[in-house]
Coordinates of C-alpha atoms in Angstrom, one line a residue:
X194 CA -0.9 7.1 11.1
X195 CA -4.6 8.2 12.4
X196 CA -7.2 10.5 13.4
X197 CA -10.1 10.2 15.2
X198 CA -11.6 11.8 19.1
X199 CA -9.7 9.6 21.2
X200 CA -10.6 11.0 24.8
X201 CA -14.6 11.7 23.6
X202 CA -14.2 16.0 23.7
X203 CA -16.2 16.3 19.9
X204 CA -12.6 17.1 18.6
X205 CA -10.0 14.7 16.7
X206 CA -6.8 13.7 17.4
X207 CA -4.0 12.1 16.4
X208 CA -2.6 8.4 17.0
X209 CA 1.0 7.1 15.6
X210 CA 1.4 3.8 15.7
X211 CA 4.3 2.2 16.7
X212 CA 7.6 1.3 14.8
X213 CA 10.9 -0.1 15.8
X214 CA 12.3 1.3 18.8
X215 CA 9.7 3.7 18.6
X216 CA 6.2 4.0 20.5
X217 CA 2.3 3.6 20.0
X218 CA 2.1 8.0 20.3
X219 CA -0.9 10.4 20.8
X220 CA -1.3 13.8 19.8
X221 CA -4.5 15.1 21.7
X222 CA -6.3 18.2 20.0
X223 CA -6.8 20.9 22.3
X224 CA -7.6 24.1 22.0
X225 CA -5.4 25.4 18.6
X226 CA -3.0 22.3 20.1
X227 CA -1.7 18.7 20.3
X228 CA -0.3 18.3 22.9
X229 CA 1.7 14.1 23.7
X230 CA -1.0 13.0 26.4
X231 CA -0.5 9.0 27.5
X232 CA -3.9 7.2 27.0
X233 CA -4.1 4.0 29.2
X234 CA -3.9 0.6 27.4
X235 CA -3.4 2.9 24.5
X236 CA -0.1 4.0 24.4
X237 CA 3.7 3.3 25.0
X238 CA 5.5 0.5 23.4
X239 CA 5.1 -2.7 21.6
X240 CA 6.5 -5.7 20.9
X241 CA 5.6 -5.2 17.2
X242 CA 5.2 -2.6 14.7
X243 CA 1.9 -1.2 13.6
X244 CA 1.4 -0.8 10.4
X245 CA -2.0 0.8 9.5
X246 CA -4.7 2.1 12.0
X247 CA -8.7 2.7 11.8
X248 CA -10.7 5.0 14.9
X249 CA -14.2 3.6 15.1
X250 CA -16.6 3.2 16.9
X251 CA -16.9 -0.2 17.2
X252 CA -19.4 -1.8 19.6
X253 CA -21.7 1.8 18.7
X254 CA -21.3 2.8 22.8
X255 CA -20.7 5.7 21.3
X256 CA -17.3 6.3 22.0
X257 CA -13.8 5.5 19.9
X258 CA -11.9 2.3 19.1
X259 CA -8.8 1.0 17.3
X260 CA -8.0 -1.8 15.8
X261 CA -4.2 -1.2 15.0
X262 CA -2.7 -3.7 12.1
X263 CA 0.7 -5.9 13.2
X264 CA 3.6 -5.5 10.0
X265 CA 6.7 -4.6 9.4
X266 CA 9.8 -7.4 8.4
X267 CA 11.2 -6.9 11.5
X268 CA 9.6 -10.3 13.7
X269 CA 12.3 -13.0 13.7
X270 CA 8.5 -15.3 14.1
X271 CA 5.2 -14.7 11.7
X272 CA 3.7 -15.3 15.3
X273 CA 4.1 -12.3 16.7
X274 CA 2.4 -10.9 13.7
X275 CA -1.1 -10.5 15.9
X276 CA -3.5 -8.2 15.3
X277 CA -5.4 -6.5 17.7
X278 CA -9.2 -4.5 19.1
X279 CA -8.2 -1.6 21.6
X280 CA -11.3 -1.2 22.9
X281 CA -12.6 2.4 24.4
X282 CA -14.0 1.5 28.5
X283 CA -15.1 4.3 28.9
X284 CA -11.3 6.0 28.2
X285 CA -9.6 3.3 29.7
X286 CA -8.2 1.1 26.2
X287 CA -8.6 -2.7 26.8
X288 CA -6.5 -4.7 24.6
X289 CA -8.5 -7.6 22.6
X290 CA -6.3 -10.1 19.5
X291 CA -9.3 -10.2 16.6
X292 CA -10.2 -13.9 15.4
X293 CA -7.1 -13.8 12.1
X294 CA -4.0 -16.1 11.8
X295 CA -1.1 -13.9 12.7
X296 CA 0.0 -12.2 9.2
X297 CA 2.2 -8.7 7.8
X298 CA -0.4 -6.7 7.6
X299 CA -1.2 -3.8 5.3
X300 CA -3.7 -1.5 5.1
X301 CA -6.6 -1.5 7.4
X302 CA -10.1 0.0 6.0
X303 CA -14.1 -0.2 7.3
X304 CA -17.2 -0.5 6.3
X305 CA -20.3 -1.9 7.2
X306 CA -20.4 -3.9 3.9
X307 CA -23.1 -5.5 4.8
X308 CA -25.3 -2.3 5.8
X309 CA -26.2 -4.1 10.0
X310 CA -25.6 -0.7 11.1
X311 CA -21.9 -1.2 11.9
X312 CA -18.5 -1.5 11.0
X313 CA -17.1 -4.7 9.5
X314 CA -13.0 -4.6 8.7
X315 CA -11.0 -5.9 5.8
X316 CA -6.8 -5.9 6.7
X317 CA -5.0 -6.5 3.4
X318 CA -1.5 -9.0 4.1
X319 CA 1.8 -7.5 2.4
X320 CA 4.0 -10.2 2.5
X321 CA 4.7 -13.6 4.2
X322 CA 7.5 -13.0 6.9
X323 CA 11.0 -14.8 4.6
X324 CA 8.7 -16.0 1.8
X325 CA 9.1 -12.6 -0.6
X326 CA 6.9 -12.1 -3.3
X327 CA 4.3 -14.4 -1.1
X328 CA 2.1 -13.7 0.9
X329 CA -0.4 -15.1 3.6
X330 CA -4.4 -14.6 2.8
X331 CA -5.9 -11.1 4.2
X332 CA -9.2 -11.4 6.0
X333 CA -12.7 -9.5 6.4
X334 CA -13.8 -9.4 9.3
X335 CA -17.8 -9.3 10.1
X336 CA -18.8 -7.0 13.5
X337 CA -22.1 -8.3 14.8
X338 CA -22.4 -5.8 17.5
X339 CA -18.9 -5.1 18.2
X340 CA -18.0 -9.1 17.8
X341 CA -15.7 -9.6 15.2
X342 CA -16.3 -13.5 13.3
X343 CA -14.7 -14.6 11.1
X344 CA -15.6 -16.6 8.0
X345 CA -13.5 -18.8 6.2
X346 CA -15.8 -16.7 2.3
X347 CA -14.3 -13.4 3.0
X348 CA -10.4 -15.0 2.9
X349 CA -8.4 -14.1 0.1
X350 CA -5.3 -15.1 -1.7
X351 CA -4.9 -11.4 -3.7
X352 CA -1.5 -11.6 -3.3
X353 CA 0.7 -8.4 -1.5
X354 CA -2.1 -5.6 -1.1
X355 CA -0.3 -2.6 -0.6
X356 CA -3.8 -0.5 0.0
X357 CA -7.8 -0.8 0.0
X358 CA -10.1 1.3 -1.1
X359 CA -14.2 0.8 -0.6
X360 CA -15.3 2.4 -3.4
X361 CA -19.7 1.2 -5.4
X362 CA -17.9 1.4 -8.4
X363 CA -20.8 0.5 -10.2
X364 CA -23.7 2.2 -8.4
X365 CA -25.6 -0.8 -7.5
X366 CA -25.3 1.0 -4.1
X367 CA -22.8 -2.3 -2.5
X368 CA -19.1 -1.0 -2.1
X369 CA -17.0 -2.2 -3.5
X370 CA -13.2 -2.8 -2.6
X371 CA -10.9 -1.0 -4.8
X372 CA -7.3 -3.0 -3.7
X373 CA -3.5 -2.0 -4.6
X374 CA -1.4 -5.2 -4.7
X375 CA 3.0 -4.8 -5.4
X376 CA 3.9 -7.2 -8.6
X377 CA 0.8 -7.8 -9.7
X378 CA -2.5 -5.9 -11.1
X379 CA -5.3 -3.7 -9.4
X380 CA -8.0 -5.7 -8.8
X381 CA -12.1 -4.9 -7.7
X382 CA -13.6 -6.9 -5.7
X383 CA -17.6 -6.5 -6.5
X384 CA -19.9 -6.7 -3.2
X385 CA -22.7 -9.1 -4.5
X386 CA -25.4 -7.9 -1.8
X387 CA -23.0 -9.1 1.6
X388 CA -23.3 -12.4 0.4
X389 CA -19.4 -12.8 -1.1
X390 CA -16.9 -10.5 -2.2
X391 CA -15.8 -11.7 -6.1
X392 CA -12.9 -10.3 -8.3
X393 CA -14.7 -8.6 -11.6
X394 CA -13.0 -9.5 -14.6
X395 CA -11.1 -6.6 -16.1
X396 CA -8.8 -7.4 -19.3
X397 CA -7.2 -3.7 -19.3
X398 CA -6.9 -3.9 -16.1
X399 CA -5.1 -7.2 -15.8
X400 CA -3.0 -7.0 -18.3
X401 CA -1.7 -3.9 -16.1
X402 CA 0.8 -5.2 -13.4
X403 CA 2.6 -2.6 -11.3
X404 CA 3.9 -1.5 -8.0
X405 CA 0.8 -0.1 -7.1
X406 CA 1.5 1.5 -3.5
X407 CA -2.1 3.0 -3.4
X408 CA -5.8 4.3 -3.9
X409 CA -8.0 6.7 -3.0
X410 CA -11.6 8.3 -5.0
X411 CA -13.2 10.6 -5.8
X412 CA -15.8 12.2 -8.1
X413 CA -13.4 14.0 -10.0
X414 CA -14.9 14.3 -13.2
X415 CA -17.8 15.4 -11.5
X416 CA -20.6 13.2 -12.8
X417 CA -22.2 11.2 -10.5
X418 CA -19.6 7.7 -9.7
X419 CA -16.3 7.5 -8.1
X420 CA -13.2 8.2 -10.4
X421 CA -9.8 6.1 -8.7
X422 CA -6.3 7.5 -8.2
X423 CA -3.6 4.6 -8.8
X424 CA 0.1 5.0 -7.4
X425 CA 2.8 3.2 -9.0
X426 CA 6.8 3.8 -9.2
X427 CA 6.3 6.3 -12.1
X428 CA 8.3 6.8 -15.0
X429 CA 12.2 8.4 -13.4
X430 CA 14.0 5.6 -12.5
X431 CA 17.3 3.3 -14.4
X432 CA 15.0 0.6 -15.9
X433 CA 13.2 -1.1 -18.7
X434 CA 10.2 -1.6 -18.0
X435 CA 7.0 -3.0 -20.4
X436 CA 5.0 -5.4 -21.6
X437 CA 7.8 -6.4 -24.4
X438 CA 10.9 -5.9 -21.6
X439 CA 9.1 -6.7 -17.7
X440 CA 10.6 -6.3 -14.6
X441 CA 10.2 -9.5 -12.8
X442 CA 11.0 -11.4 -9.8
X443 CA 11.3 -15.3 -9.4
X444 CA 10.3 -17.3 -6.0
X445 CA 12.8 -20.1 -6.0
X446 CA 13.6 -21.8 -3.0
X447 CA 17.7 -22.2 -4.6
X448 CA 19.3 -24.0 -1.3
X449 CA 16.1 -26.5 -0.2
X450 CA 15.9 -24.6 3.6
X451 CA 11.7 -24.3 3.1
X452 CA 13.1 -20.6 2.0
X453 CA 12.3 -18.6 -0.2
X454 CA 15.1 -16.8 -1.6
X455 CA 13.8 -14.1 -4.4
X456 CA 15.9 -12.5 -7.9
X457 CA 14.7 -9.8 -9.3
X458 CA 15.3 -9.2 -12.6
X459 CA 15.5 -6.3 -15.5
X460 CA 16.7 -6.1 -19.2
X461 CA 19.0 -4.1 -20.0
X462 CA 21.6 -3.9 -23.7
X463 CA 24.1 -6.9 -24.1
X464 CA 27.3 -6.8 -25.5
X465 CA 26.5 -7.1 -29.2
X466 CA 23.1 -4.0 -27.7
X467 CA 20.6 -7.2 -27.8
X468 CA 18.3 -6.3 -24.9
X469 CA 19.0 -9.3 -22.4
X470 CA 17.6 -9.4 -19.0
X471 CA 20.0 -9.5 -16.2
X472 CA 19.7 -10.1 -12.4
X473 CA 19.5 -6.7 -10.7
X474 CA 21.4 -6.9 -7.6
X475 CA 25.1 -7.3 -7.9
X476 CA 26.5 -11.1 -6.7
X477 CA 27.2 -10.2 -3.1
X478 CA 23.9 -9.3 -2.8
X479 CA 23.1 -12.0 -4.1
X480 CA 25.5 -13.9 -2.5
X481 CA 24.5 -12.9 1.3
X482 CA 21.1 -14.5 0.6
X483 CA 22.1 -17.6 -0.8
X484 CA 24.8 -19.7 -1.4
X485 CA 24.3 -21.1 -4.7
X486 CA 25.7 -17.8 -6.1
X487 CA 29.5 -18.1 -4.4
X488 CA 29.3 -22.0 -5.9
X489 CA 28.6 -20.5 -9.3
X490 CA 30.1 -18.0 -9.9
X491 CA 34.2 -17.1 -8.4
X492 CA 34.2 -14.6 -11.1
X493 CA 32.9 -11.6 -10.6
X494 CA 33.2 -10.9 -14.3
X495 CA 31.9 -14.2 -15.3
X496 CA 29.0 -13.0 -13.7
X497 CA 28.6 -9.9 -15.3
X498 CA 28.2 -11.4 -18.9
X499 CA 24.8 -14.2 -17.8
X500 CA 22.2 -13.7 -18.3
X501 CA 19.3 -14.5 -15.7
X502 CA 18.1 -17.5 -17.6
X503 CA 21.9 -19.0 -17.5
X504 CA 21.8 -18.4 -13.3
X505 CA 19.1 -19.2 -12.8
X506 CA 17.5 -21.2 -15.8
X507 CA 14.0 -19.0 -16.0
X508 CA 12.9 -21.4 -18.2
X509 CA 12.4 -23.7 -15.7
X510 CA 10.6 -21.1 -13.3
X511 CA 6.8 -22.1 -13.7
X512 CA 4.1 -18.8 -13.8
X513 CA 3.2 -19.3 -10.6
X514 CA 6.0 -18.9 -8.5
X515 CA 7.2 -15.7 -11.2
X516 CA 6.0 -12.1 -10.5
X517 CA 6.5 -9.4 -13.2
X518 CA 5.7 -5.4 -13.6
X519 CA 5.0 -4.2 -17.4
X520 CA 4.0 -0.2 -15.6
X521 CA 5.7 2.2 -13.5
X522 CA 3.0 4.9 -14.7
X523 CA 0.5 6.3 -12.3
X524 CA -3.3 6.4 -13.6
X525 CA -6.3 7.6 -12.8
X526 CA -8.9 6.0 -13.7
X527 CA -11.8 7.6 -14.9
X528 CA -15.3 5.3 -14.0
X529 CA -17.9 5.6 -16.9
X530 CA -20.7 3.8 -15.5
X531 CA -18.5 1.2 -14.5
X532 CA -16.2 1.1 -17.4
X533 CA -12.6 2.3 -16.6
X534 CA -10.6 4.7 -18.8
X535 CA -7.2 4.6 -18.4
X536 CA -5.4 8.1 -17.9
X537 CA -1.9 8.7 -16.9
X538 CA -1.6 11.5 -14.9
X539 CA 0.4 14.3 -15.5
X540 CA 3.7 13.9 -16.0
X541 CA 4.8 16.1 -12.7
X542 CA 3.4 13.2 -11.0
X543 CA 5.7 10.4 -12.4
X544 CA 8.9 12.1 -10.9
X545 CA 9.2 9.7 -8.0
X546 CA 6.7 6.9 -6.4
X547 CA 3.5 8.2 -5.1
X548 CA 3.0 6.6 -1.9
X549 CA 0.3 8.1 0.0
X550 CA -3.0 10.7 -1.5
X551 CA -4.9 12.8 -0.2
X552 CA -8.4 13.9 -1.3
X553 CA -9.4 17.4 -0.4
X554 CA -11.1 20.5 -1.9
X555 CA -7.5 23.1 -2.1
X556 CA -8.7 26.2 -3.2
X557 CA -12.2 26.6 -3.1
X558 CA -13.8 25.7 -6.1
X559 CA -15.8 22.5 -5.1
X560 CA -14.1 20.3 -7.3
X561 CA -11.8 17.9 -5.4
X562 CA -8.7 18.4 -5.4
X563 CA -5.3 15.4 -4.8
X564 CA -2.3 15.7 -2.8
X565 CA 0.1 13.6 -3.5
X566 CA 3.1 12.6 -1.4
X567 CA 6.1 9.7 -2.0
X568 CA 8.6 9.1 -2.5
X569 CA 11.7 5.7 -1.2
X570 CA 14.5 5.0 -0.1
X571 CA 14.3 1.6 0.8
X572 CA 16.5 0.5 -2.5
X573 CA 19.5 -0.6 -3.1
X574 CA 23.2 1.5 -3.7
X575 CA 22.5 0.9 -7.2
X576 CA 19.3 1.9 -7.7
X577 CA 19.1 5.2 -4.8
X578 CA 17.2 7.5 -3.4
X579 CA 13.8 7.8 -4.6
X580 CA 13.0 11.8 -3.5
X581 CA 11.9 13.7 -6.1
X582 CA 8.5 14.0 -4.3
X583 CA 8.2 17.0 -2.5
X584 CA 4.0 16.5 -2.8
X585 CA 1.8 17.4 -5.2
X586 CA -1.1 18.8 -6.1
X587 CA -3.5 17.9 -8.5
X588 CA -6.6 20.7 -8.8
X589 CA -9.2 19.2 -10.2
X590 CA -11.2 21.1 -12.8
X591 CA -14.1 19.0 -13.0
X592 CA -14.5 17.0 -16.3
X593 CA -11.1 14.7 -17.7
X594 CA -8.8 16.7 -16.7
X595 CA -6.0 17.9 -13.8
X596 CA -4.0 20.9 -13.7
X597 CA -0.8 21.0 -11.6
X598 CA 0.1 22.3 -8.2
X599 CA 3.8 22.1 -7.4
X600 CA 5.1 23.3 -4.3
X601 CA 6.1 26.7 -5.2
X602 CA 3.1 27.7 -5.4
X603 CA 0.9 25.9 -2.8
X604 CA 3.7 26.6 0.0
X605 CA 3.7 22.8 1.1
X606 CA 6.6 20.3 1.0
X607 CA 7.0 16.9 1.9
X608 CA 10.6 16.3 1.9
X609 CA 11.2 12.5 2.7
X610 CA 10.0 9.4 2.2
X611 CA 5.8 9.9 3.4
X612 CA 4.0 6.8 5.0
X613 CA 0.8 8.9 6.2
X614 CA -1.0 11.3 4.9
X615 CA -3.9 12.9 7.6
X616 CA -6.6 16.4 7.2
X617 CA -7.0 18.0 10.4
X618 CA -9.9 20.8 10.2
X619 CA -11.0 21.9 13.5
X620 CA -13.6 25.7 12.5
X621 CA -10.5 28.4 12.7
X622 CA -7.4 25.9 11.9
X623 CA -6.9 23.2 8.3
X624 CA -4.3 20.6 8.8
X625 CA -2.1 19.1 6.4
X626 CA 0.6 16.3 8.1
X627 CA 2.9 14.1 6.7
X628 CA 4.0 10.7 8.6
X629 CA 8.2 10.8 7.3
X630 CA 9.8 7.7 7.6
X631 CA 12.6 8.3 9.9
X632 CA 12.2 11.7 10.1
X633 CA 9.8 14.3 12.3
X634 CA 5.8 15.3 12.0
X635 CA 5.9 17.6 9.1
X636 CA 2.2 20.2 10.1
X637 CA 1.5 22.2 7.6
X638 CA -1.2 24.9 8.1

């Protein structure tokens, strides 16, 4: 979901990306209402899911163009994941493929990376088709007066990217790229005066591997630099996860057929009370993925008492094929001139996955506040739905602390799995719009 002036009338409209069985949809602002409208070349059915959208003026001609990143996991062939520019030609949108290889993307973020007056585009890769938890490269496309070019030095092996944010973390005048990743650490790519983007060395950041899902920037402590909120799984789950007992996923091809058969594990007590590493999934689930498990186990009882090492010989799996999580806490990263202090978000923010964040001054005190939304309904039956987050506001205080405003006080109520958040404001009205997976949009005035 993205906002921008699609028809050139000076008002921000709403564009909702295509998904499986659902077309790209535009709601055009007319007066105080948003009306469903067809836009030639832009709306309608698409052959692939649009994972993220950005509306901006690509070529400096005064109207708004659209970039759509292809994503999801429904395509049969990875070659279908083509990322496109819809160039606005006097109200008609003309589709152009971007100069990128096909891959399943997660995020599009624009910024004038090289300070030449136009917006460049970062597109992050979510996962490699048929090969979770591996991924393809992510890319930065350089905009040269409306034409995008790909330079191999701006091709990055980042892992499974979930979100990104342009922000000058060290105050050198150049916008850097903060990236969240799944089964990995948060990463900052430093902008070396547009010559390159290089990962910074930060041991504390590199140690914290999470199911990081989102990042947002804001000067929450009023010290002149951006701080960062980082969304994670939260603490309301059935797993024991720590540095001593990490949750892991092993990337292995058990059938030798060229496709990964991922095996996820966590720690539970065995019959003697000792902590042991066991598969998270049941035998039936694993057997549906690979016949290896049925050949190895004909008894549910034998499988249930077998450790991960006894099942797949984890000692022989290399570090590069082992991904892990040692924290599921959502954090605020306080920035002091490029040096970071990690602080856990309030307990109310830890009850469910934090998937989306929105910065806005909700109470009019001039301090940045944050709307936290999320939930996740994609886990297996034994884990269940994570759905305790109904929309929490963290009120900024101008110092290194937040106060919480629950839905009962704010009036915000975001039920379901929130996949996008947008704030729209006109002269008289202010909206928060939540995009809910498999449900209607929620407009909150």
